[in-house]
Structures are given as structure tokens and as C-alpha cells.
């Protein structure tokens, strides 16, 4: 069993985006998965990007937004929805709703997302 105390949960941030690293290579010995809780302020955006060797599953917990997909395609994404991105799938998110958008992300194999954020605490 492995227990992760809330004091060991790292927060990474960019303007308008906070990513709580619930389980990642820095606080866990797991070699199979990274779990993050991501908060986007109204109007915030995670630009389109890919992961070369990991798949990702997002579960929308709160709010409404738009998935930013390949070829400038956008798709509504709202609380209760789940989306899976295979490795190399283009994906991003725009919070175009009226409130904070929150989703939980599961990434396998794990990724240390520190490279993608400006601030760490």
C-alpha cells in the first residue's frame, strides 16, 4: 500500500491553470500511471499538444469547455464527460464556460508534467 499525504501533492501552474499532481513520479513509486486534478479559470486554455508514448483519459468534474483537437476541430466537454486520447493524439482544452473547469487526468505510462508548467509549489 502507498499513501500520499496532501502535503506531498505538488501544484504546477501556468496563468489560469493549476495542475495538482495527485500521483506522479515525484511522490509515488508507481511506474504505470500519473493522476492529476486540473483547474482552469474562466477563459484559460491548455494549448493543443501531444504525448509521444502515453495515453490520457480525462474525466470532467466541473464546468463546461471545449476540447481542442487536431485540424482545429473543437468539441464540447462538460462535467460528467470522459474522453480518452491515444498516444500522439492532438488535444488541449479551452474553458469557455462561465465558471472554473475541473477535470481529473489519468496518464499511462506516467509522465512528470513539470516541463509543461512555469511554476511549482
PDB file of C-alpha atoms in Angstrom:
ATOM      1  CA  UNK A   1       0.000   0.000   0.000  1.00  0.00           C
ATOM      2  CA  UNK A   2       1.162   3.502  -0.758  1.00  0.00           C
ATOM      3  CA  UNK A   3      -0.396   6.564   0.920  1.00  0.00           C
ATOM      4  CA  UNK A   4       0.197  10.071  -0.435  1.00  0.00           C
ATOM      5  CA  UNK A   5      -0.319  12.788   2.147  1.00  0.00           C
ATOM      6  CA  UNK A   6      -1.852  16.022   0.836  1.00  0.00           C
ATOM      7  CA  UNK A   7       1.350  17.867   1.807  1.00  0.00           C
ATOM      8  CA  UNK A   8       3.157  15.754  -0.809  1.00  0.00           C
ATOM      9  CA  UNK A   9       0.851  16.790  -3.642  1.00  0.00           C
ATOM     10  CA  UNK A  10       2.739  19.186  -5.895  1.00  0.00           C
ATOM     11  CA  UNK A  11       0.923  22.013  -7.645  1.00  0.00           C
ATOM     12  CA  UNK A  12       2.148  23.072 -11.054  1.00  0.00           C
ATOM     13  CA  UNK A  13       0.738  26.220 -12.613  1.00  0.00           C
ATOM     14  CA  UNK A  14       0.595  28.409 -15.681  1.00  0.00           C
ATOM     15  CA  UNK A  15      -1.523  31.564 -15.946  1.00  0.00           C
ATOM     16  CA  UNK A  16      -5.120  30.485 -15.264  1.00  0.00           C
ATOM     17  CA  UNK A  17      -4.255  26.789 -14.864  1.00  0.00           C
ATOM     18  CA  UNK A  18      -3.354  24.776 -11.750  1.00  0.00           C
ATOM     19  CA  UNK A  19      -2.429  21.106 -12.065  1.00  0.00           C
ATOM     20  CA  UNK A  20      -2.398  19.169  -8.781  1.00  0.00           C
ATOM     21  CA  UNK A  21      -0.095  16.163  -9.219  1.00  0.00           C
ATOM     22  CA  UNK A  22      -2.060  13.666  -7.104  1.00  0.00           C
ATOM     23  CA  UNK A  23       0.129  10.711  -8.058  1.00  0.00           C
ATOM     24  CA  UNK A  24       3.255  11.191 -10.146  1.00  0.00           C
ATOM     25  CA  UNK A  25       6.880  10.045 -10.396  1.00  0.00           C
ATOM     26  CA  UNK A  26       7.937  12.575  -7.713  1.00  0.00           C
ATOM     27  CA  UNK A  27       5.586  11.374  -4.954  1.00  0.00           C
ATOM     28  CA  UNK A  28       4.941   7.751  -5.887  1.00  0.00           C
ATOM     29  CA  UNK A  29       6.799   4.612  -6.853  1.00  0.00           C
ATOM     30  CA  UNK A  30       4.131   3.811  -9.454  1.00  0.00           C
ATOM     31  CA  UNK A  31       5.569   3.012 -12.849  1.00  0.00           C
ATOM     32  CA  UNK A  32       2.165   2.659 -14.511  1.00  0.00           C
ATOM     33  CA  UNK A  33       0.164   5.868 -14.091  1.00  0.00           C
ATOM     34  CA  UNK A  34       0.101   9.593 -13.311  1.00  0.00           C
ATOM     35  CA  UNK A  35      -3.096  11.120 -11.886  1.00  0.00           C
ATOM     36  CA  UNK A  36      -3.669  14.867 -11.923  1.00  0.00           C
ATOM     37  CA  UNK A  37      -6.501  17.217 -10.953  1.00  0.00           C
ATOM     38  CA  UNK A  38      -6.538  20.207 -13.286  1.00  0.00           C
ATOM     39  CA  UNK A  39      -8.298  23.534 -12.635  1.00  0.00           C
ATOM     40  CA  UNK A  40      -8.805  26.109 -15.403  1.00  0.00           C
ATOM     41  CA  UNK A  41     -10.096  29.574 -14.605  1.00  0.00           C
ATOM     42  CA  UNK A  42     -12.783  31.042 -16.850  1.00  0.00           C
ATOM     43  CA  UNK A  43     -11.144  31.851 -20.199  1.00  0.00           C
ATOM     44  CA  UNK A  44      -7.984  29.812 -19.501  1.00  0.00           C
ATOM     45  CA  UNK A  45      -6.530  27.485 -22.115  1.00  0.00           C
ATOM     46  CA  UNK A  46      -4.276  24.470 -22.309  1.00  0.00           C
ATOM     47  CA  UNK A  47      -2.909  24.666 -25.870  1.00  0.00           C
ATOM     48  CA  UNK A  48      -3.030  21.748 -28.269  1.00  0.00           C
ATOM     49  CA  UNK A  49      -0.243  19.231 -27.654  1.00  0.00           C
ATOM     50  CA  UNK A  50       0.554  15.515 -27.884  1.00  0.00           C
ATOM     51  CA  UNK A  51       2.211  12.836 -25.770  1.00  0.00           C
ATOM     52  CA  UNK A  52       4.509  10.608 -27.779  1.00  0.00           C
ATOM     53  CA  UNK A  53       4.278   7.426 -25.710  1.00  0.00           C
ATOM     54  CA  UNK A  54       1.400   7.855 -23.223  1.00  0.00           C
ATOM     55  CA  UNK A  55      -2.358   7.708 -23.442  1.00  0.00           C
ATOM     56  CA  UNK A  56      -4.531  10.014 -21.357  1.00  0.00           C
ATOM     57  CA  UNK A  57      -8.060   9.812 -20.005  1.00  0.00           C
ATOM     58  CA  UNK A  58      -9.840  12.951 -18.815  1.00  0.00           C
ATOM     59  CA  UNK A  59     -12.916  12.954 -16.585  1.00  0.00           C
ATOM     60  CA  UNK A  60     -14.682  16.337 -16.426  1.00  0.00           C
ATOM     61  CA  UNK A  61     -15.718  17.031 -12.833  1.00  0.00           C
ATOM     62  CA  UNK A  62     -16.984  20.622 -13.026  1.00  0.00           C
ATOM     63  CA  UNK A  63     -17.822  23.181 -15.710  1.00  0.00           C
ATOM     64  CA  UNK A  64     -18.042  23.286 -19.477  1.00  0.00           C
ATOM     65  CA  UNK A  65     -15.361  23.822 -22.064  1.00  0.00           C
ATOM     66  CA  UNK A  66     -14.076  22.888 -25.484  1.00  0.00           C
ATOM     67  CA  UNK A  67     -11.644  20.129 -26.359  1.00  0.00           C
ATOM     68  CA  UNK A  68      -9.062  21.437 -28.815  1.00  0.00           C
ATOM     69  CA  UNK A  69      -8.330  18.628 -31.256  1.00  0.00           C
ATOM     70  CA  UNK A  70      -6.328  18.062 -34.445  1.00  0.00           C
ATOM     71  CA  UNK A  71      -7.065  20.100 -37.571  1.00  0.00           C
ATOM     72  CA  UNK A  72      -8.570  22.956 -35.496  1.00  0.00           C
ATOM     73  CA  UNK A  73     -11.543  20.769 -34.502  1.00  0.00           C
ATOM     74  CA  UNK A  74     -13.304  21.700 -31.243  1.00  0.00           C
ATOM     75  CA  UNK A  75     -15.723  19.523 -29.254  1.00  0.00           C
ATOM     76  CA  UNK A  76     -17.876  20.377 -26.236  1.00  0.00           C
ATOM     77  CA  UNK A  77     -16.630  18.827 -22.971  1.00  0.00           C
ATOM     78  CA  UNK A  78     -18.687  19.139 -19.778  1.00  0.00           C
ATOM     79  CA  UNK A  79     -18.966  17.779 -16.231  1.00  0.00           C
ATOM     80  CA  UNK A  80     -19.653  14.043 -16.368  1.00  0.00           C
ATOM     81  CA  UNK A  81     -17.990  13.509 -19.765  1.00  0.00           C
ATOM     82  CA  UNK A  82     -14.976  11.247 -20.261  1.00  0.00           C
ATOM     83  CA  UNK A  83     -12.512  11.404 -23.150  1.00  0.00           C
ATOM     84  CA  UNK A  84      -9.546   9.160 -23.999  1.00  0.00           C
ATOM     85  CA  UNK A  85      -6.582  10.281 -26.071  1.00  0.00           C
ATOM     86  CA  UNK A  86      -4.282   7.642 -27.542  1.00  0.00           C
ATOM     87  CA  UNK A  87      -0.572   8.388 -27.707  1.00  0.00           C
ATOM     88  CA  UNK A  88       0.166  11.100 -30.296  1.00  0.00           C
ATOM     89  CA  UNK A  89      -3.475  12.338 -30.362  1.00  0.00           C
ATOM     90  CA  UNK A  90      -3.628  16.131 -30.505  1.00  0.00           C
ATOM     91  CA  UNK A  91      -5.535  17.533 -27.531  1.00  0.00           C
ATOM     92  CA  UNK A  92      -5.995  20.681 -25.463  1.00  0.00           C
ATOM     93  CA  UNK A  93      -8.751  22.468 -23.570  1.00  0.00           C
ATOM     94  CA  UNK A  94     -10.350  25.901 -23.542  1.00  0.00           C
ATOM     95  CA  UNK A  95     -12.558  26.917 -20.626  1.00  0.00           C
ATOM     96  CA  UNK A  96     -15.143  28.954 -22.482  1.00  0.00           C
ATOM     97  CA  UNK A  97     -17.755  28.406 -19.756  1.00  0.00           C
ATOM     98  CA  UNK A  98     -18.869  30.797 -17.037  1.00  0.00           C
ATOM     99  CA  UNK A  99     -17.149  29.047 -14.112  1.00  0.00           C
ATOM    100  CA  UNK A 100     -13.967  27.208 -13.218  1.00  0.00           C
ATOM    101  CA  UNK A 101     -13.436  23.981 -15.184  1.00  0.00           C
ATOM    102  CA  UNK A 102     -12.042  20.969 -13.291  1.00  0.00           C
ATOM    103  CA  UNK A 103     -11.022  17.600 -14.677  1.00  0.00           C
ATOM    104  CA  UNK A 104      -9.101  14.567 -13.482  1.00  0.00           C
ATOM    105  CA  UNK A 105      -6.491  13.136 -15.833  1.00  0.00           C
ATOM    106  CA  UNK A 106      -5.042   9.623 -15.810  1.00  0.00           C
ATOM    107  CA  UNK A 107      -1.873   9.176 -17.885  1.00  0.00           C
ATOM    108  CA  UNK A 108      -0.235   5.835 -18.656  1.00  0.00           C
ATOM    109  CA  UNK A 109       2.630   5.246 -18.684  1.00  0.00           C
ATOM    110  CA  UNK A 110       3.332   8.084 -16.220  1.00  0.00           C
ATOM    111  CA  UNK A 111       4.667  11.473 -17.220  1.00  0.00           C
ATOM    112  CA  UNK A 112       6.303  14.066 -14.986  1.00  0.00           C
ATOM    113  CA  UNK A 113       4.495  17.191 -16.199  1.00  0.00           C
ATOM    114  CA  UNK A 114       6.886  19.705 -14.616  1.00  0.00           C
ATOM    115  CA  UNK A 115       8.284  20.546 -18.058  1.00  0.00           C
ATOM    116  CA  UNK A 116       4.914  21.992 -19.173  1.00  0.00           C
ATOM    117  CA  UNK A 117       4.383  24.465 -16.321  1.00  0.00           C
ATOM    118  CA  UNK A 118       6.055  27.710 -15.281  1.00  0.00           C
ATOM    119  CA  UNK A 119       5.560  27.421 -11.514  1.00  0.00           C
ATOM    120  CA  UNK A 120       5.872  24.596  -8.998  1.00  0.00           C
ATOM    121  CA  UNK A 121       4.922  24.545  -5.317  1.00  0.00           C
TER     122      UNK A 121
END
